[in-house]
Amino acid sequence: MHVSVDQDRCCSSGQCVLAVPTVFDQDEEEGVVRLLDADPSPELDEKLRTAAALCPAGAISLTEVAR
Amino acid sequence: MTSLHEPPHETAELFTFPQPRATGCPFDPPPAQRRPATRMALWDGAPCWMVTDYQDVRTVLSDRRFSADARIEGFPFFAPGRRAFIRDEPAFIRLDDPEHQRLRRMMTGDFLVKRVDQLRPRIQRIVDDALDAMIAKGAPADLVADFAFPIPSLVICELLGVPYEDHEFFQRQSRLVLDATAGAEQVKAAMDDFNAYMTELAASKKGEEDGIVARLASREDLTPGEVASNALLLLLAGHETTANMTSLSTLVLLRHPEQLAKLRAEPELVKGAVEELLRYLTIVHTGLPRVAVEDVELPGGAVVRAGEGVFAMIAAANRDEEMFGAGEELDITRDARRHLAFGFGVHQCLGQPLARVELQIALATLVRRLPGLRLAVPFEQVRFRTESLIYGLHELPLAW
């Protein structure tokens, strides 16, 4: 799964950090989402789907990658 | 299904508050909310929608064609006092982007997941101190006054830089401001006092660096009115919500001894338990108001027209059977993370990481340290805060 984030949409709820802390982090000042890993291992796919569904601002996009 | 050609407000059923809950079911949303999107009339005759389905509620809260700005014509106020809450310079909760985002981002730094995690030892100390004091006083104790309120009040006061000594004043003001049965004049007077208090505090902290109030007051791009209304919102939201969640959660666990036993046996379940309790209780039980700025067809088929007010009933949505199988049941082991107790969309609760940590520590500590915890009065005598915008308990007499 390829992950991308839209920092402008982010409302700093922190849901993504709670769901997948190895992939998402928050900027120190305003809490805006920071992507730590745009192409995480496939074992995280389910957690990434949860993170995307939990994001209240729709700031996380997932793209299936052919393997 | 609502036809686009139907006249907008033929349904004159009244949406009165508080909506009565079913007898003997104080934890369940009112039966009036068990219905699809419905057009209703508010106390003043103003038409509005009540939306209860999970996907409909999510849409109303996250689609930018619905506005949170109370100054827009058609915004629904479901009690006379609600209008008084809106100041000339509204807090970020009643603004849309980009103004909402500009203000909100000034306050997010203290509520980051990692920053809040660093507060765990301090919160644990506050929780232990409150519990020590309660135990020292002896049973029966009132969990609301002795435990549930002091914890979030102390934490938010420290974060904001508000003197905790004033907590009786601002808890009284909060109660008045959130009382949906209070008259407009009463709420306005309470808001004016509250606002004057915060304006004065902010002015005295200008130029200082410690605490959110000082940092907001020292910004040149904010007016004193903006500083006061936003700081006030954090103070109000920061203690009323967590306090009522703590006391209600305790009561619910005592009423579900098998769930309580599970939590006692496996303390690591507490994170999931808190999510489930948030879903099950949804203390913002009066719903979240929005106004449509364009015509929108909801996933359930109802068409909300531009200028129409909507109440998104998050308590009903959180019991949605399709989303949460056996939604009426409390199950602390289920994955309840998709609940809407903190709202949804860009307005989703700013303080949710803090609320989670406070609830996790408060409940885990209470359960661990007081194995004999029990109600000290018959359940029927427990008084629920039905009149408040934030559901909760007036007192919770406990023994152990």
Short mmCIF file of C-alpha atoms in Angstrom, two decimals:
data_model
loop_
_atom_site.label_atom_id
_atom_site.label_comp_id
_atom_site.label_asym_id
_atom_site.label_seq_id
_atom_site.Cartn_x
_atom_site.Cartn_y
_atom_site.Cartn_z
CA MET A 1 0.00 0.00 0.00
CA HIS A 2 1.33 3.44 -0.90
CA VAL A 3 0.40 6.17 1.57
CA SER A 4 0.06 9.88 0.96
CA VAL A 5 -1.13 12.65 3.27
CA ASP A 6 -2.63 16.09 2.70
CA GLN A 7 -1.15 18.33 5.39
CA ASP A 8 -3.44 21.18 4.47
CA ARG A 9 -6.55 19.14 5.29
CA CYS A 10 -5.11 17.73 8.54
CA CYS A 11 -6.90 18.80 11.75
CA SER A 12 -4.35 17.22 14.12
CA SER A 13 -6.74 14.77 15.74
CA GLY A 14 -3.87 12.31 16.19
CA GLN A 15 -5.98 9.30 15.21
CA CYS A 16 -3.40 8.17 12.63
CA VAL A 17 -0.55 8.27 15.16
CA LEU A 18 -2.55 6.10 17.54
CA ALA A 19 -3.44 3.66 14.75
CA VAL A 20 -0.02 3.24 13.09
CA PRO A 21 2.75 5.05 15.00
CA THR A 22 5.48 3.70 12.72
CA VAL A 23 3.94 5.36 9.68
CA PHE A 24 2.42 8.58 11.00
CA ASP A 25 3.73 11.28 13.32
CA GLN A 26 2.69 14.81 14.23
CA ASP A 27 4.59 18.04 13.67
CA GLU A 28 5.79 19.45 17.04
CA GLU A 29 4.25 22.89 16.63
CA GLU A 30 0.79 22.47 15.14
CA GLY A 31 0.34 18.73 15.21
CA VAL A 32 0.08 18.50 11.44
CA VAL A 33 0.51 14.93 10.14
CA ARG A 34 4.00 13.83 9.11
CA LEU A 35 4.47 10.73 6.99
CA LEU A 36 7.34 8.58 8.27
CA ASP A 37 7.03 5.81 5.71
CA ALA A 38 5.16 6.20 2.40
CA ASP A 39 5.56 2.52 1.46
CA PRO A 40 5.16 0.44 4.61
CA SER A 41 5.31 -3.35 4.59
CA PRO A 42 2.13 -5.21 3.52
CA GLU A 43 1.53 -6.50 7.06
CA LEU A 44 0.39 -2.99 7.93
CA ASP A 45 -2.28 -2.81 5.21
CA GLU A 46 -5.19 -3.46 7.57
CA LYS A 47 -3.96 -0.93 10.11
CA LEU A 48 -3.49 1.63 7.35
CA ARG A 49 -7.08 1.12 6.22
CA THR A 50 -8.21 1.73 9.80
CA ALA A 51 -6.07 4.88 10.01
CA ALA A 52 -7.54 6.22 6.76
CA ALA A 53 -11.10 5.47 7.95
CA LEU A 54 -10.45 7.08 11.33
CA CYS A 55 -9.00 10.30 9.91
CA PRO A 56 -11.78 12.84 10.45
CA ALA A 57 -10.40 15.23 7.87
CA GLY A 58 -9.94 12.73 5.04
CA ALA A 59 -6.26 13.64 4.89
CA ILE A 60 -4.92 10.12 4.28
CA SER A 61 -4.98 8.49 0.83
CA LEU A 62 -4.07 4.87 0.16
CA THR A 63 -3.17 3.36 -3.19
CA GLU A 64 -2.96 -0.38 -3.72
CA VAL A 65 0.41 -1.32 -5.11
CA ALA A 66 0.82 -4.39 -7.31
CA ARG A 67 3.36 -6.78 -5.79
CA MET B 1 -36.34 8.54 0.91
CA THR B 2 -37.21 12.20 0.52
CA SER B 3 -38.13 13.57 -2.87
CA LEU B 4 -36.40 16.68 -4.12
CA HIS B 5 -39.79 18.09 -5.02
CA GLU B 6 -41.34 17.74 -1.60
CA PRO B 7 -42.04 21.06 0.13
CA PRO B 8 -39.22 21.65 2.63
CA HIS B 9 -40.97 21.74 5.99
CA GLU B 10 -44.26 19.95 6.15
CA THR B 11 -43.19 17.92 9.20
CA ALA B 12 -43.98 20.02 12.24
CA GLU B 13 -43.06 17.44 14.87
CA LEU B 14 -41.34 19.25 17.69
CA PHE B 15 -37.72 18.60 18.61
CA THR B 16 -37.79 19.45 22.29
CA PHE B 17 -35.02 19.09 24.79
CA PRO B 18 -34.25 17.08 26.78
CA GLN B 19 -35.59 14.23 24.69
CA PRO B 20 -36.86 11.69 27.23
CA ARG B 21 -34.92 8.44 27.58
CA ALA B 22 -36.74 5.13 28.00
CA THR B 23 -37.62 4.27 31.60
CA GLY B 24 -34.87 2.23 33.17
CA CYS B 25 -32.46 2.85 30.24
CA PRO B 26 -30.48 5.94 31.27
CA PHE B 27 -27.45 4.90 29.19
CA ASP B 28 -29.35 4.47 25.93
CA PRO B 29 -30.10 7.33 23.53
CA PRO B 30 -33.72 8.56 23.66
CA PRO B 31 -36.18 6.42 21.67
CA ALA B 32 -37.05 9.59 19.70
CA GLN B 33 -33.68 9.19 17.98
CA ARG B 34 -34.50 5.71 16.67
CA ARG B 35 -35.57 6.84 13.23
CA PRO B 36 -34.04 7.86 9.91
CA ALA B 37 -33.29 11.49 9.04
CA THR B 38 -36.36 13.47 10.07
CA ARG B 39 -37.47 17.05 9.66
CA MET B 40 -38.54 18.65 12.91
CA ALA B 41 -39.30 22.00 14.44
CA LEU B 42 -37.23 23.50 17.24
CA TRP B 43 -38.53 25.18 20.40
CA ASP B 44 -38.90 28.49 18.54
CA GLY B 45 -40.64 26.89 15.57
CA ALA B 46 -37.49 26.99 13.44
CA PRO B 47 -37.31 23.97 11.14
CA CYS B 48 -34.38 21.60 11.37
CA TRP B 49 -33.28 18.04 10.63
CA MET B 50 -32.42 15.34 13.12
CA VAL B 51 -29.96 12.87 11.61
CA THR B 52 -29.18 9.62 13.42
CA ASP B 53 -27.76 7.05 10.98
CA TYR B 54 -23.97 6.47 11.24
CA GLN B 55 -23.14 7.29 7.60
CA ASP B 56 -25.51 10.28 7.55
CA VAL B 57 -24.01 11.69 10.75
CA ARG B 58 -20.47 11.20 9.43
CA THR B 59 -21.41 13.03 6.26
CA VAL B 60 -23.03 15.97 8.06
CA LEU B 61 -19.94 16.38 10.24
CA SER B 62 -17.28 15.99 7.55
CA ASP B 63 -18.78 17.36 4.33
CA ARG B 64 -17.80 20.97 3.88
CA ARG B 65 -21.23 21.78 2.49
CA PHE B 66 -22.32 21.80 6.15
CA SER B 67 -21.15 24.77 8.20
CA ALA B 68 -20.45 25.05 11.93
CA ASP B 69 -20.71 28.86 11.80
CA ALA B 70 -23.57 29.93 14.06
CA ARG B 71 -23.76 33.33 12.37
CA ILE B 72 -25.09 31.78 9.16
CA GLU B 73 -28.84 32.14 8.61
CA GLY B 74 -30.58 28.87 9.46
CA PHE B 75 -28.07 27.64 12.02
CA PRO B 76 -30.14 25.71 14.57
CA PHE B 77 -30.20 26.67 18.25
CA PHE B 78 -32.20 24.09 20.12
CA ALA B 79 -32.50 26.00 23.37
CA PRO B 80 -33.00 29.72 24.00
CA GLY B 81 -29.68 29.99 25.84
CA ARG B 82 -27.57 28.59 23.03
CA ARG B 83 -27.40 31.84 21.11
CA ALA B 84 -25.87 33.56 24.13
CA PHE B 85 -22.92 31.22 23.89
CA ILE B 86 -21.85 32.74 20.58
CA ARG B 87 -19.62 35.77 21.11
CA ASP B 88 -18.88 38.50 18.56
CA GLU B 89 -15.52 36.84 18.08
CA PRO B 90 -16.44 33.16 18.17
CA ALA B 91 -14.17 30.37 19.31
CA PHE B 92 -12.84 28.04 16.59
CA ILE B 93 -15.61 25.48 17.21
CA ARG B 94 -18.14 27.87 15.63
CA LEU B 95 -16.05 28.87 12.61
CA ASP B 96 -15.32 27.19 9.29
CA ASP B 97 -11.98 26.83 7.56
CA PRO B 98 -9.77 28.71 6.90
CA GLU B 99 -10.50 30.77 10.08
CA HIS B 100 -11.19 27.61 12.07
CA GLN B 101 -7.91 26.02 11.04
CA ARG B 102 -5.90 29.19 11.68
CA LEU B 103 -7.14 29.39 15.29
CA ARG B 104 -7.19 25.66 15.98
CA ARG B 105 -3.57 25.21 14.93
CA MET B 106 -2.53 27.79 17.54
CA MET B 107 -3.79 25.40 20.22
CA THR B 108 -2.95 21.94 18.91
CA GLY B 109 0.66 21.82 20.15
CA ASP B 110 -0.29 20.96 23.72
CA PHE B 111 -2.63 18.15 22.68
CA LEU B 112 -0.35 16.07 20.46
CA VAL B 113 -0.39 12.33 21.07
CA LYS B 114 3.29 12.29 22.08
CA ARG B 115 3.07 15.44 24.21
CA VAL B 116 0.08 14.06 26.10
CA ASP B 117 1.88 10.73 26.59
CA GLN B 118 4.61 12.64 28.40
CA LEU B 119 1.95 13.91 30.82
CA ARG B 120 1.09 10.36 31.95
CA PRO B 121 3.21 10.41 35.14
CA ARG B 122 1.77 13.81 36.13
CA ILE B 123 -1.81 12.66 35.43
CA GLN B 124 -1.18 9.43 37.37
CA ARG B 125 -0.05 11.53 40.35
CA ILE B 126 -3.16 13.72 40.15
CA VAL B 127 -5.35 10.61 39.97
CA ASP B 128 -3.60 8.94 42.91
CA ASP B 129 -3.79 12.11 45.01
CA ALA B 130 -7.51 12.48 44.34
CA LEU B 131 -8.09 8.84 45.21
CA ASP B 132 -5.95 9.06 48.37
CA ALA B 133 -7.98 12.06 49.52
CA MET B 134 -11.26 10.30 48.76
CA ILE B 135 -10.22 7.17 50.64
CA ALA B 136 -9.00 9.25 53.58
CA LYS B 137 -12.41 10.97 53.85
CA GLY B 138 -14.02 7.53 54.01
CA ALA B 139 -17.04 5.93 52.39
CA PRO B 140 -19.51 6.86 51.17
CA ALA B 141 -17.79 9.31 48.86
CA ASP B 142 -19.14 11.25 45.91
CA LEU B 143 -17.07 10.14 42.95
CA VAL B 144 -18.19 13.16 40.93
CA ALA B 145 -16.89 15.81 43.34
CA ASP B 146 -14.05 13.84 44.91
CA PHE B 147 -12.52 12.18 41.85
CA ALA B 148 -14.12 12.76 38.46
CA PHE B 149 -13.99 16.59 38.45
CA PRO B 150 -10.64 17.30 40.16
CA ILE B 151 -8.63 15.22 37.65
CA PRO B 152 -9.43 16.93 34.34
CA SER B 153 -9.86 20.31 36.07
CA LEU B 154 -6.35 20.20 37.51
CA VAL B 155 -4.87 19.02 34.21
CA ILE B 156 -6.57 21.63 32.01
CA CYS B 157 -5.80 24.40 34.53
CA GLU B 158 -2.12 23.48 34.41
CA LEU B 159 -2.08 23.37 30.61
CA LEU B 160 -3.92 26.67 30.27
CA GLY B 161 -2.29 28.45 33.18
CA VAL B 162 -5.61 29.06 34.91
CA PRO B 163 -5.46 29.13 38.74
CA TYR B 164 -7.10 25.93 40.04
CA GLU B 165 -8.23 27.88 43.14
CA ASP B 166 -10.91 29.39 40.91
CA HIS B 167 -12.40 26.00 40.01
CA GLU B 168 -15.58 26.51 41.99
CA PHE B 169 -16.26 29.67 40.01
CA PHE B 170 -15.67 28.19 36.58
CA GLN B 171 -17.38 24.90 37.32
CA ARG B 172 -20.47 26.86 38.36
CA GLN B 173 -20.29 29.00 35.21
CA SER B 174 -19.78 25.91 33.04
CA ARG B 175 -22.79 24.19 34.54
CA LEU B 176 -24.95 27.24 33.80
CA VAL B 177 -23.61 27.72 30.30
CA LEU B 178 -24.23 24.06 29.42
CA ASP B 179 -27.70 23.91 30.98
CA ALA B 180 -30.07 23.67 28.04
CA THR B 181 -33.05 24.41 30.28
CA ALA B 182 -31.60 27.77 31.43
CA GLY B 183 -33.09 30.94 29.99
CA ALA B 184 -31.25 33.09 27.48
CA GLU B 185 -30.62 35.87 30.04
CA GLN B 186 -29.20 33.43 32.56
CA VAL B 187 -26.81 31.88 30.06
CA LYS B 188 -25.79 35.29 28.75
CA ALA B 189 -25.00 36.53 32.27
CA ALA B 190 -22.96 33.40 33.00
CA MET B 191 -21.08 33.75 29.71
CA ASP B 192 -20.39 37.44 30.36
CA ASP B 193 -18.89 36.70 33.81
CA PHE B 194 -16.90 33.81 32.45
CA ASN B 195 -15.63 35.88 29.56
CA ALA B 196 -14.69 38.81 31.81
CA TYR B 197 -12.73 36.44 34.03
CA MET B 198 -10.78 35.01 31.10
CA THR B 199 -10.17 38.41 29.49
CA GLU B 200 -8.68 39.70 32.73
CA LEU B 201 -6.57 36.58 33.23
CA ALA B 202 -5.26 36.77 29.66
CA ALA B 203 -4.38 40.45 30.02
CA SER B 204 -2.37 39.69 33.17
CA LYS B 205 -0.39 36.99 31.36
CA LYS B 206 0.50 38.96 28.25
CA GLY B 207 4.21 38.59 27.51
CA GLU B 208 4.57 35.43 29.59
CA GLU B 209 5.38 32.09 27.95
CA ASP B 210 4.05 29.39 30.26
CA GLY B 211 0.63 28.00 29.52
CA ILE B 212 -1.78 28.26 26.62
CA VAL B 213 -3.54 31.42 27.88
CA ALA B 214 -0.22 33.28 28.13
CA ARG B 215 0.88 32.13 24.69
CA LEU B 216 -2.42 33.12 23.08
CA ALA B 217 -2.45 36.45 24.92
CA SER B 218 1.06 37.21 23.70
CA ARG B 219 0.19 36.75 20.01
CA GLU B 220 -0.21 39.90 18.00
CA ASP B 221 -2.53 38.30 15.47
CA LEU B 222 -5.29 37.68 18.03
CA THR B 223 -7.67 40.18 19.59
CA PRO B 224 -8.38 40.00 23.34
CA GLY B 225 -11.88 38.76 22.42
CA GLU B 226 -10.47 35.88 20.37
CA VAL B 227 -8.05 34.94 23.14
CA ALA B 228 -10.84 34.87 25.72
CA SER B 229 -13.39 32.93 23.68
CA ASN B 230 -10.90 30.27 22.57
CA ALA B 231 -9.27 29.83 25.99
CA LEU B 232 -12.72 29.65 27.55
CA LEU B 233 -13.73 26.87 25.17
CA LEU B 234 -10.68 24.81 26.13
CA LEU B 235 -11.38 25.31 29.83
CA LEU B 236 -15.04 24.38 29.46
CA ALA B 237 -14.50 21.41 27.16
CA GLY B 238 -11.42 20.28 29.04
CA HIS B 239 -13.07 19.50 32.32
CA GLU B 240 -16.80 18.97 31.81
CA THR B 241 -16.46 16.19 29.26
CA THR B 242 -13.81 14.00 30.90
CA ALA B 243 -15.33 14.49 34.35
CA ASN B 244 -18.73 13.26 33.23
CA MET B 245 -17.24 10.42 31.20
CA THR B 246 -15.32 9.28 34.30
CA SER B 247 -18.34 9.16 36.59
CA LEU B 248 -20.73 7.70 34.02
CA SER B 249 -18.16 5.08 32.95
CA THR B 250 -17.70 3.99 36.55
CA LEU B 251 -21.45 3.62 37.01
CA VAL B 252 -21.80 1.67 33.75
CA LEU B 253 -19.01 -0.71 34.75
CA LEU B 254 -20.66 -1.27 38.14
CA ARG B 255 -23.87 -2.11 36.28
CA HIS B 256 -21.98 -4.57 34.04
CA PRO B 257 -20.04 -6.63 36.61
CA GLU B 258 -18.83 -9.12 33.99
CA GLN B 259 -17.22 -6.29 32.01
CA LEU B 260 -15.73 -4.82 35.17
CA ALA B 261 -14.33 -8.24 36.11
CA LYS B 262 -12.74 -8.53 32.66
CA LEU B 263 -11.08 -5.14 33.03
CA ARG B 264 -9.83 -6.05 36.51
CA ALA B 265 -8.41 -9.34 35.28
CA GLU B 266 -6.74 -7.77 32.23
CA PRO B 267 -5.80 -4.15 32.94
CA GLU B 268 -4.24 -3.85 29.46
CA LEU B 269 -7.81 -3.86 28.08
CA VAL B 270 -8.26 -0.31 29.36
CA LYS B 271 -7.47 1.47 26.08
CA GLY B 272 -10.13 -0.46 24.18
CA ALA B 273 -12.50 -0.20 27.14
CA VAL B 274 -12.26 3.59 27.04
CA GLU B 275 -13.12 3.62 23.30
CA GLU B 276 -16.10 1.34 23.94
CA LEU B 277 -17.29 3.49 26.86
CA LEU B 278 -16.97 6.60 24.69
CA ARG B 279 -19.09 4.90 22.02
CA TYR B 280 -21.64 3.48 24.43
CA LEU B 281 -22.14 6.63 26.50
CA THR B 282 -21.58 9.46 23.95
CA ILE B 283 -21.99 12.20 26.51
CA VAL B 284 -22.55 14.96 23.93
CA HIS B 285 -26.03 13.51 23.88
CA THR B 286 -27.83 16.48 22.40
CA GLY B 287 -26.04 16.17 19.07
CA LEU B 288 -23.89 18.55 17.06
CA PRO B 289 -25.52 21.44 15.15
CA ARG B 290 -24.68 22.37 11.56
CA VAL B 291 -26.30 24.37 8.78
CA ALA B 292 -26.25 23.32 5.12
CA VAL B 293 -24.69 25.89 2.81
CA GLU B 294 -25.60 23.91 -0.33
CA ASP B 295 -28.22 21.25 -1.08
CA VAL B 296 -26.85 17.86 0.00
CA GLU B 297 -28.23 14.37 -0.51
CA LEU B 298 -27.24 12.25 2.50
CA PRO B 299 -26.17 8.60 2.09
CA GLY B 300 -29.54 7.53 3.58
CA GLY B 301 -31.37 9.44 0.82
CA ALA B 302 -32.65 12.52 2.65
CA VAL B 303 -32.01 15.81 0.87
CA VAL B 304 -31.00 18.71 3.08
CA ARG B 305 -31.38 22.05 1.38
CA ALA B 306 -29.11 25.07 1.65
CA GLY B 307 -30.05 27.12 4.71
CA GLU B 308 -31.54 24.20 6.64
CA GLY B 309 -30.28 23.38 10.13
CA VAL B 310 -29.23 19.87 11.11
CA PHE B 311 -28.55 18.13 14.40
CA ALA B 312 -26.14 15.23 13.96
CA MET B 313 -27.06 12.82 16.75
CA ILE B 314 -23.75 11.13 17.51
CA ALA B 315 -25.21 9.08 20.40
CA ALA B 316 -27.69 7.37 18.07
CA ALA B 317 -25.05 6.89 15.35
CA ASN B 318 -22.78 5.20 17.87
CA ARG B 319 -25.41 2.50 18.42
CA ASP B 320 -25.77 1.86 14.67
CA GLU B 321 -26.22 -1.91 14.23
CA GLU B 322 -24.64 -2.04 10.80
CA MET B 323 -21.51 -0.29 11.98
CA PHE B 324 -21.26 -1.83 15.44
CA GLY B 325 -22.91 -5.26 15.54
CA ALA B 326 -24.94 -5.58 18.77
CA GLY B 327 -24.52 -1.85 19.17
CA GLU B 328 -26.80 -1.79 22.21
CA GLU B 329 -24.41 -4.01 24.15
CA LEU B 330 -21.39 -2.88 26.12
CA ASP B 331 -18.39 -5.00 25.17
CA ILE B 332 -15.05 -3.62 26.26
CA THR B 333 -13.21 -6.08 24.01
CA ARG B 334 -14.74 -4.92 20.72
CA ASP B 335 -12.93 -2.56 18.34
CA ALA B 336 -14.99 0.60 18.87
CA ARG B 337 -12.50 3.04 17.39
CA ARG B 338 -14.82 4.21 14.65
CA HIS B 339 -17.16 5.79 17.19
CA LEU B 340 -18.18 9.41 16.74
CA ALA B 341 -18.12 10.42 20.41
CA PHE B 342 -15.47 13.07 19.65
CA GLY B 343 -17.39 14.18 16.58
CA PHE B 344 -16.02 13.79 13.06
CA GLY B 345 -14.65 16.08 10.36
CA VAL B 346 -12.25 18.96 10.93
CA HIS B 347 -14.01 19.89 14.17
CA GLN B 348 -13.32 16.52 15.78
CA CYS B 349 -12.32 17.12 19.42
CA LEU B 350 -8.96 18.85 19.73
CA GLY B 351 -8.40 17.46 23.21
CA GLN B 352 -9.14 13.80 22.42
CA PRO B 353 -5.59 12.51 23.05
CA LEU B 354 -5.73 14.12 26.49
CA ALA B 355 -9.24 12.85 27.22
CA ARG B 356 -8.17 9.31 26.31
CA VAL B 357 -5.14 9.33 28.59
CA GLU B 358 -7.07 10.88 31.50
CA LEU B 359 -9.85 8.30 31.19
CA GLN B 360 -7.45 5.39 30.82
CA ILE B 361 -5.50 6.36 33.92
CA ALA B 362 -8.54 7.32 36.02
CA LEU B 363 -10.50 4.14 35.30
CA ALA B 364 -7.52 1.77 35.50
CA THR B 365 -6.46 3.25 38.84
CA LEU B 366 -9.95 3.21 40.31
CA VAL B 367 -10.53 -0.41 39.34
CA ARG B 368 -7.10 -1.52 40.55
CA ARG B 369 -7.05 0.28 43.88
CA LEU B 370 -10.67 -0.25 44.96
CA PRO B 371 -11.61 -3.90 44.35
CA GLY B 372 -14.69 -3.58 46.56
CA LEU B 373 -16.09 -0.56 44.70
CA ARG B 374 -19.90 -0.44 44.80
CA LEU B 375 -22.86 1.92 44.69
CA ALA B 376 -23.74 3.35 48.10
CA VAL B 377 -27.36 4.14 47.15
CA PRO B 378 -29.99 2.23 45.16
CA PHE B 379 -29.41 2.70 41.42
CA GLU B 380 -32.82 4.39 41.10
CA GLN B 381 -31.57 7.26 43.29
CA VAL B 382 -28.65 8.20 41.04
CA ARG B 383 -29.35 11.61 39.47
CA PHE B 384 -28.46 11.98 35.79
CA ARG B 385 -27.61 15.34 34.21
CA THR B 386 -30.34 15.15 31.59
CA GLU B 387 -30.64 18.94 31.41
CA SER B 388 -27.04 19.48 30.37
CA LEU B 389 -25.58 19.50 26.88
CA ILE B 390 -22.97 17.15 28.35
CA TYR B 391 -24.65 14.08 29.83
CA GLY B 392 -23.39 12.90 33.17
CA LEU B 393 -24.17 12.51 36.84
CA HIS B 394 -24.89 15.06 39.55
CA GLU B 395 -23.40 12.77 42.18
CA LEU B 396 -22.22 9.19 42.38
CA PRO B 397 -22.22 7.94 46.00
CA LEU B 398 -19.84 5.01 46.29
CA ALA B 399 -18.47 2.70 48.95
CA TRP B 400 -15.56 0.23 48.70
#
